[in-house]
Amino acid sequence: MAPETNTPWHRLSSEEVVQHLNTSAERGLDPAEVGQRQQRFGLNALEAAKGKNPLLLFLLQFHQPLVYILLSAILVTLFLQEWVDAGVIFGVVLVNSVIGFVQEAKAVKAIESLARTMITTATVLRGGVRRQIPASELVPGDIVLLQSGDKVPADLRLLSSKELQVDESALTGESVPVEKERKAQPLDTVLADRHNMLYSSTLVTYGIGRGVVVATGKKTEIGRISEMIAAVDILATPLTRKITTFSHLLLYIILALAALTFLVGVGRGGNKSEMFMAAVALAVGAIPEGLPAAVTITLAIGVAKMARRNAIIRKLSAVETLGSTTVICSDKTGTLTQNQMTVQEIHAGGELYLVSDDGYEPRGDFSHRGEIVVPTASPALYECLLAGLLCNDAVLTRDEENRWRVEGDPTEAALVVAANKGGLERTTLAAGFPRIDEIPFESRYQYMATLHERETKGRVIYLKGSVERVLPRCSLCLRQDGEVELLERESGFRMAEEMAAKGLRVLALARKEYRGTTDEFGHDDVADGLTFVGLQAMIDPPRSEAIDSIRRCREAGIHVKMITGDHAITATAIAAQIGIGGERPVAITGRELVEMDDETLVAVAEQTPVFARVAPEQKLRLVRALQAGGHVAAMTGDGVNDAPALRQADIGVAMGIAGTEVAKEAADMLLTDDNFASIAAAVEEGRGVYDNLVKFITWTLPTNLGEGLVILTAVLLGTQLPILPVQILWINMTTAVLLGLMLAFEPKEPGIMARPPRNPQQSLLTGELVIRIFIVGLLLLIGAYGMFEFSLWRGHSVETARTCAVNVFVFGEMFYLFNCRSLRYSSFHRGFFSNRLLLLGVLGMTLLQLLFTYLPLMQAAFDSQALDAIEWLLVLGGATMTHGVIELEKRLRRRGVLGG
């Protein structure tokens, strides 16, 4: 007995499988044998991956360049005995580290959720006795008995079944329950088409079956998915990658400048202690203490905005990542479509009728050659709708929120809704057409039939099923006027083929006058002599809002790809309707992907819009191939099979309504409405968040640059420091909170979704922004150092001169803040009052700076002094000049004078 994971169980006959596993289909395993196999194969359960020690995981959050800089700042401020400032900076570091720790600790929950999905019971045969045991005790070779409502407890090879249907959507993505049968299948049959296999954690929706366990625990398909999740590395997001690169560069520059300051000062004969303090002042000035807090708060604001647009963010970094997205890989069912089967075309009486309105809402019109028709005025159409309603077990109801819901098969539900749209109600017809008997649907017959009593015309049989099984039983057909004539079967088959080519699922309907004398009828009664009444063709229709969202994504330069477990014809039909891949989208199937190597797949993934019948590992391969091609990939999904790809993707998006817990835990973002339109809205918000982050960085760096240059200049010239370290900390922390963070509330700029996605390789700051930062930094250097020397020249104390320099920085930043509301257009192109929080921040900073300058308590703490009117006039004049220079620079760039 050797149940290897690579054994092609689906290819073997059921007898061969039983022999291979050394078991008995009738008696099952002997209890003594079970114990031995449990020793060998272990429990039928998934083990959660062992993560890092929590303390180590927390400490690793400090292992970042920017955090090293902030830790250095804490040591410096403690050395200066500035306890409040040290506490503020430490609080920033601690908050960021806690957030990172919590988010990383959540990563293992996906596997824990997988483990929970396998906690169930199973009915088995052991020693010829039927027993119910915990599913965790199953071993390969056990014979499992299944019935409707059971969860499949392990991977099974089917031995026998009767009308067995299994919902495998969580594993394969198949939108409707799959009919199962025992016969062997070809070796190359893909996972979703292995109808003789049952997989752990799927759900039996109909019928009964008996299967033999071929895999347990981590050897099951769901176990393989668990291992894939565990093996997937959590990728750094575009923002974290850029912040890390930026932080490394900043760290090196700060250390180099501090060292240069100390060495030059000592070389010029300066006191070592004083030069050390100058180097410390330069380091404090160059460190952007507010950056981590700004990143966190800006992302948090983005989270709140996205929540209002039905997108719940589980990881802060996902906000910005959405803004960087270059390709969205979307599931079909429920995301791009409504997950509500809807009749769209009816062929009755030789004519084609179109049905308007989608979904389960029983409201819509019927049109024939462009004109609205009433079904009661068309006998053939009426009879086709009647047949679909009576030969049907589905029930349409309203839930607590007054939304329409279906109890039963979605295909049957579509027929009920179509009849309701035509004015036919089951409650009204029940009295006139009471059901006497029925032939339930069986996979080998592919039809269902019901027998009804009529008040005046005797009994009638209605039958519905596949075109291939129903049409050959018909000899007559209804004309449009309700009379019968001889049936041309080929015409019916051609119409059905035309409908199927559009991706529609086609059902044929027929009737027969019942001449029997009993209340029971059988398959012989519907073997021939039926009257064909028509075809009803249905599809899970696309969401109308998804069509607009895909168009917006296309305009934004974002590729949208459909990756689904459904059939290629259905997938391409929906893709064509919603604008993925043009009018005739090309689809690649999972079977074709198996034949491709990774290098070929990179090119195929780039060019192909639709992937159908894909297995879980193929979804993962596709995401990796797109990332290898330089894309920032978003992946949507709701099933267990989607979890590895969701975790691998730069941004994993799970369905909040239909999604499994495994998918939700693996994802970065949840959609509360399971709607693709919410993804497009989240991308728009993400782009706005990234814009605001860049605006903050562009605003804050000139201050750090200017402060560093002021210290370096003083050392090089051998003069007193124009600004003290404690004053630098005051500038950096207060302006970051009251001024810089207000940019996080800046509204999105017009045309944000008309821009192409950012190149993932592009640096955080463009060349023109770097130039702008240097321009402002130099202007602040000139203004601060100039005011410092001018105040001393006027005979004021060094404390007054330093107060002048501090105010130059504060008010220079304040006026430059308005420049940064838009990095390309005029400061006020969105309107002066469009960001009122920014205006409140400016007012608050102005009041705080007046206290800094005039309040005795602040003067004692920061060595500041009062300024006279001339000094204020020069401070405000310098700030106004800084604002004007940048506005001129932006205008020249817009006109192409400075390179565009």
PDB file of C-alpha atoms in Angstrom, residues 103-311:
ATOM      1  CA  GLN A 103       0.373  42.955  10.578  1.00  0.00           C
ATOM      2  CA  GLU A 104       3.184  40.414  10.245  1.00  0.00           C
ATOM      3  CA  ALA A 105       1.700  38.273  13.032  1.00  0.00           C
ATOM      4  CA  LYS A 106      -1.523  38.051  11.016  1.00  0.00           C
ATOM      5  CA  ALA A 107       0.286  36.415   8.101  1.00  0.00           C
ATOM      6  CA  VAL A 108       0.157  32.904   9.595  1.00  0.00           C
ATOM      7  CA  LYS A 109      -3.604  33.095  10.114  1.00  0.00           C
ATOM      8  CA  ALA A 110      -4.268  31.966   6.549  1.00  0.00           C
ATOM      9  CA  ILE A 111      -2.808  28.544   7.336  1.00  0.00           C
ATOM     10  CA  GLU A 112      -4.628  28.438  10.664  1.00  0.00           C
ATOM     11  CA  SER A 113      -7.871  29.126   8.781  1.00  0.00           C
ATOM     12  CA  LEU A 114      -7.067  26.265   6.443  1.00  0.00           C
ATOM     13  CA  ALA A 115      -6.607  24.006   9.431  1.00  0.00           C
ATOM     14  CA  ARG A 116     -10.021  25.037  10.773  1.00  0.00           C
ATOM     15  CA  THR A 117     -11.698  24.128   7.475  1.00  0.00           C
ATOM     16  CA  MET A 118     -10.682  20.500   8.025  1.00  0.00           C
ATOM     17  CA  ILE A 119     -12.274  20.158  11.488  1.00  0.00           C
ATOM     18  CA  THR A 120     -15.332  17.981  10.788  1.00  0.00           C
ATOM     19  CA  THR A 121     -16.710  14.464  11.191  1.00  0.00           C
ATOM     20  CA  ALA A 122     -16.838  11.608   8.693  1.00  0.00           C
ATOM     21  CA  THR A 123     -18.966   8.510   8.205  1.00  0.00           C
ATOM     22  CA  VAL A 124     -16.760   5.496   7.414  1.00  0.00           C
ATOM     23  CA  LEU A 125     -16.876   1.738   7.019  1.00  0.00           C
ATOM     24  CA  ARG A 126     -14.409  -0.070   9.255  1.00  0.00           C
ATOM     25  CA  GLY A 127     -14.516  -3.822   9.549  1.00  0.00           C
ATOM     26  CA  GLY A 128     -17.877  -3.768   7.754  1.00  0.00           C
ATOM     27  CA  VAL A 129     -19.400  -1.518  10.420  1.00  0.00           C
ATOM     28  CA  ARG A 130     -20.682   1.971   9.668  1.00  0.00           C
ATOM     29  CA  ARG A 131     -19.148   4.486  12.090  1.00  0.00           C
ATOM     30  CA  GLN A 132     -18.989   8.248  12.568  1.00  0.00           C
ATOM     31  CA  ILE A 133     -15.541   9.474  13.564  1.00  0.00           C
ATOM     32  CA  PRO A 134     -13.611  12.763  13.737  1.00  0.00           C
ATOM     33  CA  ALA A 135     -12.276  13.470  10.267  1.00  0.00           C
ATOM     34  CA  SER A 136      -8.807  13.909  11.778  1.00  0.00           C
ATOM     35  CA  GLU A 137      -8.717  10.122  12.352  1.00  0.00           C
ATOM     36  CA  LEU A 138      -9.101   9.211   8.684  1.00  0.00           C
ATOM     37  CA  VAL A 139      -6.266   7.330   6.983  1.00  0.00           C
ATOM     38  CA  PRO A 140      -5.586   6.380   3.351  1.00  0.00           C
ATOM     39  CA  GLY A 141      -7.702   3.367   2.472  1.00  0.00           C
ATOM     40  CA  ASP A 142     -10.692   4.350   4.628  1.00  0.00           C
ATOM     41  CA  ILE A 143     -14.075   4.005   2.895  1.00  0.00           C
ATOM     42  CA  VAL A 144     -16.101   7.225   3.383  1.00  0.00           C
ATOM     43  CA  LEU A 145     -19.865   7.539   2.910  1.00  0.00           C
ATOM     44  CA  LEU A 146     -21.216  10.903   1.806  1.00  0.00           C
ATOM     45  CA  GLN A 147     -24.624  12.514   1.419  1.00  0.00           C
ATOM     46  CA  SER A 148     -26.057  15.952   0.673  1.00  0.00           C
ATOM     47  CA  GLY A 149     -24.822  18.574   3.140  1.00  0.00           C
ATOM     48  CA  ASP A 150     -21.608  16.750   4.082  1.00  0.00           C
ATOM     49  CA  LYS A 151     -18.198  18.365   3.898  1.00  0.00           C
ATOM     50  CA  VAL A 152     -15.710  16.122   2.122  1.00  0.00           C
ATOM     51  CA  PRO A 153     -13.267  15.164   4.916  1.00  0.00           C
ATOM     52  CA  ALA A 154     -10.221  14.145   2.832  1.00  0.00           C
ATOM     53  CA  ASP A 155      -9.210  13.607  -0.789  1.00  0.00           C
ATOM     54  CA  LEU A 156     -11.270  10.675  -2.088  1.00  0.00           C
ATOM     55  CA  ARG A 157     -11.432   8.565  -5.229  1.00  0.00           C
ATOM     56  CA  LEU A 158     -15.102   7.974  -5.974  1.00  0.00           C
ATOM     57  CA  LEU A 159     -16.184   4.292  -5.916  1.00  0.00           C
ATOM     58  CA  SER A 160     -19.930   4.702  -6.398  1.00  0.00           C
ATOM     59  CA  SER A 161     -22.481   7.498  -6.501  1.00  0.00           C
ATOM     60  CA  LYS A 162     -26.063   8.419  -7.178  1.00  0.00           C
ATOM     61  CA  GLU A 163     -26.758  11.910  -8.498  1.00  0.00           C
ATOM     62  CA  LEU A 164     -23.733  13.183  -6.587  1.00  0.00           C
ATOM     63  CA  GLN A 165     -22.997  16.889  -7.000  1.00  0.00           C
ATOM     64  CA  VAL A 166     -20.241  18.764  -5.179  1.00  0.00           C
ATOM     65  CA  ASP A 167     -19.629  22.479  -4.753  1.00  0.00           C
ATOM     66  CA  GLU A 168     -15.910  22.861  -5.474  1.00  0.00           C
ATOM     67  CA  SER A 169     -15.953  26.627  -6.005  1.00  0.00           C
ATOM     68  CA  ALA A 170     -13.671  27.303  -3.023  1.00  0.00           C
ATOM     69  CA  LEU A 171     -11.041  24.991  -4.508  1.00  0.00           C
ATOM     70  CA  THR A 172     -11.389  25.213  -8.298  1.00  0.00           C
ATOM     71  CA  GLY A 173     -13.387  28.373  -8.926  1.00  0.00           C
ATOM     72  CA  GLU A 174     -16.135  26.445 -10.741  1.00  0.00           C
ATOM     73  CA  SER A 175     -19.275  28.600 -10.458  1.00  0.00           C
ATOM     74  CA  VAL A 176     -21.832  25.752 -10.329  1.00  0.00           C
ATOM     75  CA  PRO A 177     -21.845  22.389  -8.500  1.00  0.00           C
ATOM     76  CA  VAL A 178     -19.971  19.627 -10.307  1.00  0.00           C
ATOM     77  CA  GLU A 179     -21.574  16.298 -11.165  1.00  0.00           C
ATOM     78  CA  LYS A 180     -19.444  13.345 -10.074  1.00  0.00           C
ATOM     79  CA  GLU A 181     -19.021   9.895 -11.610  1.00  0.00           C
ATOM     80  CA  ARG A 182     -16.773   6.918 -10.885  1.00  0.00           C
ATOM     81  CA  LYS A 183     -15.242   6.109 -14.279  1.00  0.00           C
ATOM     82  CA  ALA A 184     -11.508   6.604 -14.868  1.00  0.00           C
ATOM     83  CA  GLN A 185     -10.330   9.706 -16.711  1.00  0.00           C
ATOM     84  CA  PRO A 186      -7.322  10.566 -18.917  1.00  0.00           C
ATOM     85  CA  LEU A 187      -4.002  11.264 -17.245  1.00  0.00           C
ATOM     86  CA  ASP A 188      -3.871  14.902 -18.390  1.00  0.00           C
ATOM     87  CA  THR A 189      -7.303  15.792 -16.964  1.00  0.00           C
ATOM     88  CA  VAL A 190      -6.999  19.069 -15.057  1.00  0.00           C
ATOM     89  CA  LEU A 191      -8.039  19.302 -11.416  1.00  0.00           C
ATOM     90  CA  ALA A 192     -11.377  21.023 -12.089  1.00  0.00           C
ATOM     91  CA  ASP A 193     -12.420  18.307 -14.560  1.00  0.00           C
ATOM     92  CA  ARG A 194     -11.535  15.263 -12.448  1.00  0.00           C
ATOM     93  CA  HIS A 195     -15.121  14.193 -11.894  1.00  0.00           C
ATOM     94  CA  ASN A 196     -14.154  10.935 -10.187  1.00  0.00           C
ATOM     95  CA  MET A 197     -12.261  12.751  -7.411  1.00  0.00           C
ATOM     96  CA  LEU A 198     -13.588  14.472  -4.294  1.00  0.00           C
ATOM     97  CA  TYR A 199     -11.395  16.995  -2.504  1.00  0.00           C
ATOM     98  CA  SER A 200     -11.108  17.885   1.145  1.00  0.00           C
ATOM     99  CA  SER A 201     -13.216  20.821   2.407  1.00  0.00           C
ATOM    100  CA  THR A 202     -15.543  20.884  -0.624  1.00  0.00           C
ATOM    101  CA  LEU A 203     -19.287  20.490  -0.014  1.00  0.00           C
ATOM    102  CA  VAL A 204     -21.733  17.815  -1.185  1.00  0.00           C
ATOM    103  CA  THR A 205     -24.825  19.649  -2.464  1.00  0.00           C
ATOM    104  CA  TYR A 206     -26.866  16.739  -3.833  1.00  0.00           C
ATOM    105  CA  GLY A 207     -26.969  12.963  -3.954  1.00  0.00           C
ATOM    106  CA  ILE A 208     -24.963  10.270  -2.192  1.00  0.00           C
ATOM    107  CA  GLY A 209     -21.578   8.685  -2.777  1.00  0.00           C
ATOM    108  CA  ARG A 210     -18.924   6.328  -1.516  1.00  0.00           C
ATOM    109  CA  GLY A 211     -15.212   6.995  -1.864  1.00  0.00           C
ATOM    110  CA  VAL A 212     -11.857   5.712  -0.702  1.00  0.00           C
ATOM    111  CA  VAL A 213      -9.416   8.046   1.034  1.00  0.00           C
ATOM    112  CA  VAL A 214      -6.310   8.561  -1.127  1.00  0.00           C
ATOM    113  CA  ALA A 215      -4.728  11.506   0.712  1.00  0.00           C
ATOM    114  CA  THR A 216      -4.966  13.069   4.164  1.00  0.00           C
ATOM    115  CA  GLY A 217      -3.606  16.144   5.951  1.00  0.00           C
ATOM    116  CA  LYS A 218      -0.911  18.027   4.119  1.00  0.00           C
ATOM    117  CA  LYS A 219      -0.971  15.494   1.262  1.00  0.00           C
ATOM    118  CA  THR A 220      -4.450  16.647   0.192  1.00  0.00           C
ATOM    119  CA  GLU A 221      -4.999  19.321  -2.437  1.00  0.00           C
ATOM    120  CA  ILE A 222      -5.936  21.791   0.284  1.00  0.00           C
ATOM    121  CA  GLY A 223      -2.801  20.720   2.158  1.00  0.00           C
ATOM    122  CA  ARG A 224      -0.725  21.516  -0.917  1.00  0.00           C
ATOM    123  CA  ILE A 225      -2.316  24.961  -0.947  1.00  0.00           C
ATOM    124  CA  SER A 226      -1.354  25.357   2.717  1.00  0.00           C
ATOM    125  CA  GLU A 227       2.261  24.585   1.878  1.00  0.00           C
ATOM    126  CA  MET A 228       2.155  27.039  -1.026  1.00  0.00           C
ATOM    127  CA  ILE A 229       0.883  29.775   1.308  1.00  0.00           C
ATOM    128  CA  ALA A 230       3.640  29.020   3.795  1.00  0.00           C
ATOM    129  CA  ALA A 231       6.274  29.047   1.047  1.00  0.00           C
ATOM    130  CA  VAL A 232       5.211  32.384  -0.407  1.00  0.00           C
ATOM    131  CA  ASP A 233       7.389  35.277   0.669  1.00  0.00           C
ATOM    132  CA  ILE A 234       5.602  38.466   1.650  1.00  0.00           C
ATOM    133  CA  LEU A 235       6.846  40.918  -0.934  1.00  0.00           C
ATOM    134  CA  ALA A 236       7.969  44.382  -0.040  1.00  0.00           C
ATOM    135  CA  THR A 237       5.498  46.888  -1.440  1.00  0.00           C
ATOM    136  CA  PRO A 238       6.626  49.588  -3.900  1.00  0.00           C
ATOM    137  CA  LEU A 239       6.444  52.144  -1.108  1.00  0.00           C
ATOM    138  CA  THR A 240       8.415  50.112   1.431  1.00  0.00           C
ATOM    139  CA  ARG A 241      11.035  49.329  -1.190  1.00  0.00           C
ATOM    140  CA  LYS A 242      11.387  52.990  -2.079  1.00  0.00           C
ATOM    141  CA  ILE A 243      11.348  54.160   1.535  1.00  0.00           C
ATOM    142  CA  THR A 244      14.058  51.607   2.338  1.00  0.00           C
ATOM    143  CA  THR A 245      16.221  52.757  -0.581  1.00  0.00           C
ATOM    144  CA  PHE A 246      15.607  56.384   0.326  1.00  0.00           C
ATOM    145  CA  SER A 247      16.396  55.721   3.994  1.00  0.00           C
ATOM    146  CA  HIS A 248      19.683  53.997   3.182  1.00  0.00           C
ATOM    147  CA  LEU A 249      20.727  56.928   1.024  1.00  0.00           C
ATOM    148  CA  LEU A 250      19.648  59.414   3.677  1.00  0.00           C
ATOM    149  CA  LEU A 251      21.538  57.503   6.387  1.00  0.00           C
ATOM    150  CA  TYR A 252      24.771  57.591   4.421  1.00  0.00           C
ATOM    151  CA  ILE A 253      24.410  61.296   3.576  1.00  0.00           C
ATOM    152  CA  ILE A 254      23.677  62.269   7.195  1.00  0.00           C
ATOM    153  CA  LEU A 255      26.607  60.291   8.579  1.00  0.00           C
ATOM    154  CA  ALA A 256      28.938  61.674   5.899  1.00  0.00           C
ATOM    155  CA  LEU A 257      27.893  65.283   6.516  1.00  0.00           C
ATOM    156  CA  ALA A 258      28.117  64.908  10.302  1.00  0.00           C
ATOM    157  CA  ALA A 259      31.585  63.409  10.006  1.00  0.00           C
ATOM    158  CA  LEU A 260      32.629  66.132   7.536  1.00  0.00           C
ATOM    159  CA  THR A 261      31.351  68.823   9.903  1.00  0.00           C
ATOM    160  CA  PHE A 262      33.323  67.422  12.836  1.00  0.00           C
ATOM    161  CA  LEU A 263      36.541  66.890  10.852  1.00  0.00           C
ATOM    162  CA  VAL A 264      36.457  70.277   9.128  1.00  0.00           C
ATOM    163  CA  GLY A 265      35.717  72.064  12.394  1.00  0.00           C
ATOM    164  CA  VAL A 266      38.528  70.310  14.263  1.00  0.00           C
ATOM    165  CA  GLY A 267      40.857  70.853  11.289  1.00  0.00           C
ATOM    166  CA  ARG A 268      40.171  74.569  11.477  1.00  0.00           C
ATOM    167  CA  GLY A 269      41.204  74.551  15.124  1.00  0.00           C
ATOM    168  CA  GLY A 270      37.753  74.388  16.672  1.00  0.00           C
ATOM    169  CA  ASN A 271      37.070  72.923  20.089  1.00  0.00           C
ATOM    170  CA  LYS A 272      36.347  69.176  19.755  1.00  0.00           C
ATOM    171  CA  SER A 273      33.424  69.347  22.155  1.00  0.00           C
ATOM    172  CA  GLU A 274      31.864  72.237  20.276  1.00  0.00           C
ATOM    173  CA  MET A 275      32.476  70.553  16.910  1.00  0.00           C
ATOM    174  CA  PHE A 276      30.867  67.396  18.204  1.00  0.00           C
ATOM    175  CA  MET A 277      27.794  69.396  19.198  1.00  0.00           C
ATOM    176  CA  ALA A 278      27.793  70.986  15.730  1.00  0.00           C
ATOM    177  CA  ALA A 279      27.894  67.515  14.141  1.00  0.00           C
ATOM    178  CA  VAL A 280      25.040  66.442  16.432  1.00  0.00           C
ATOM    179  CA  ALA A 281      23.059  69.536  15.439  1.00  0.00           C
ATOM    180  CA  LEU A 282      23.600  68.736  11.766  1.00  0.00           C
ATOM    181  CA  ALA A 283      22.456  65.123  12.246  1.00  0.00           C
ATOM    182  CA  VAL A 284      19.357  66.224  14.154  1.00  0.00           C
ATOM    183  CA  GLY A 285      18.539  68.766  11.486  1.00  0.00           C
ATOM    184  CA  ALA A 286      18.974  66.310   8.617  1.00  0.00           C
ATOM    185  CA  ILE A 287      16.822  63.554  10.162  1.00  0.00           C
ATOM    186  CA  PRO A 288      13.175  63.789   8.970  1.00  0.00           C
ATOM    187  CA  GLU A 289      11.669  62.803  12.318  1.00  0.00           C
ATOM    188  CA  GLY A 290       8.127  63.294  11.051  1.00  0.00           C
ATOM    189  CA  LEU A 291       8.454  61.004   8.027  1.00  0.00           C
ATOM    190  CA  PRO A 292       7.436  57.666   9.626  1.00  0.00           C
ATOM    191  CA  ALA A 293       4.483  59.292  11.366  1.00  0.00           C
ATOM    192  CA  ALA A 294       3.493  61.034   8.141  1.00  0.00           C
ATOM    193  CA  VAL A 295       3.631  57.771   6.193  1.00  0.00           C
ATOM    194  CA  THR A 296       1.555  55.943   8.814  1.00  0.00           C
ATOM    195  CA  ILE A 297      -1.051  58.696   9.199  1.00  0.00           C
ATOM    196  CA  THR A 298      -1.363  59.322   5.462  1.00  0.00           C
ATOM    197  CA  LEU A 299      -1.913  55.617   4.867  1.00  0.00           C
ATOM    198  CA  ALA A 300      -4.414  55.475   7.730  1.00  0.00           C
ATOM    199  CA  ILE A 301      -6.386  58.334   6.177  1.00  0.00           C
ATOM    200  CA  GLY A 302      -6.334  56.388   2.918  1.00  0.00           C
ATOM    201  CA  VAL A 303      -7.723  53.368   4.772  1.00  0.00           C
ATOM    202  CA  ALA A 304     -10.652  55.442   6.034  1.00  0.00           C
ATOM    203  CA  LYS A 305     -11.387  56.808   2.566  1.00  0.00           C
ATOM    204  CA  MET A 306     -11.293  53.343   1.019  1.00  0.00           C
ATOM    205  CA  ALA A 307     -13.593  51.935   3.694  1.00  0.00           C
ATOM    206  CA  ARG A 308     -16.191  54.464   2.587  1.00  0.00           C
ATOM    207  CA  ARG A 309     -15.836  52.999  -0.922  1.00  0.00           C
ATOM    208  CA  ASN A 310     -16.396  49.367   0.190  1.00  0.00           C
ATOM    209  CA  ALA A 311     -12.717  48.417   0.430  1.00  0.00           C
TER     210      ALA A 311
END
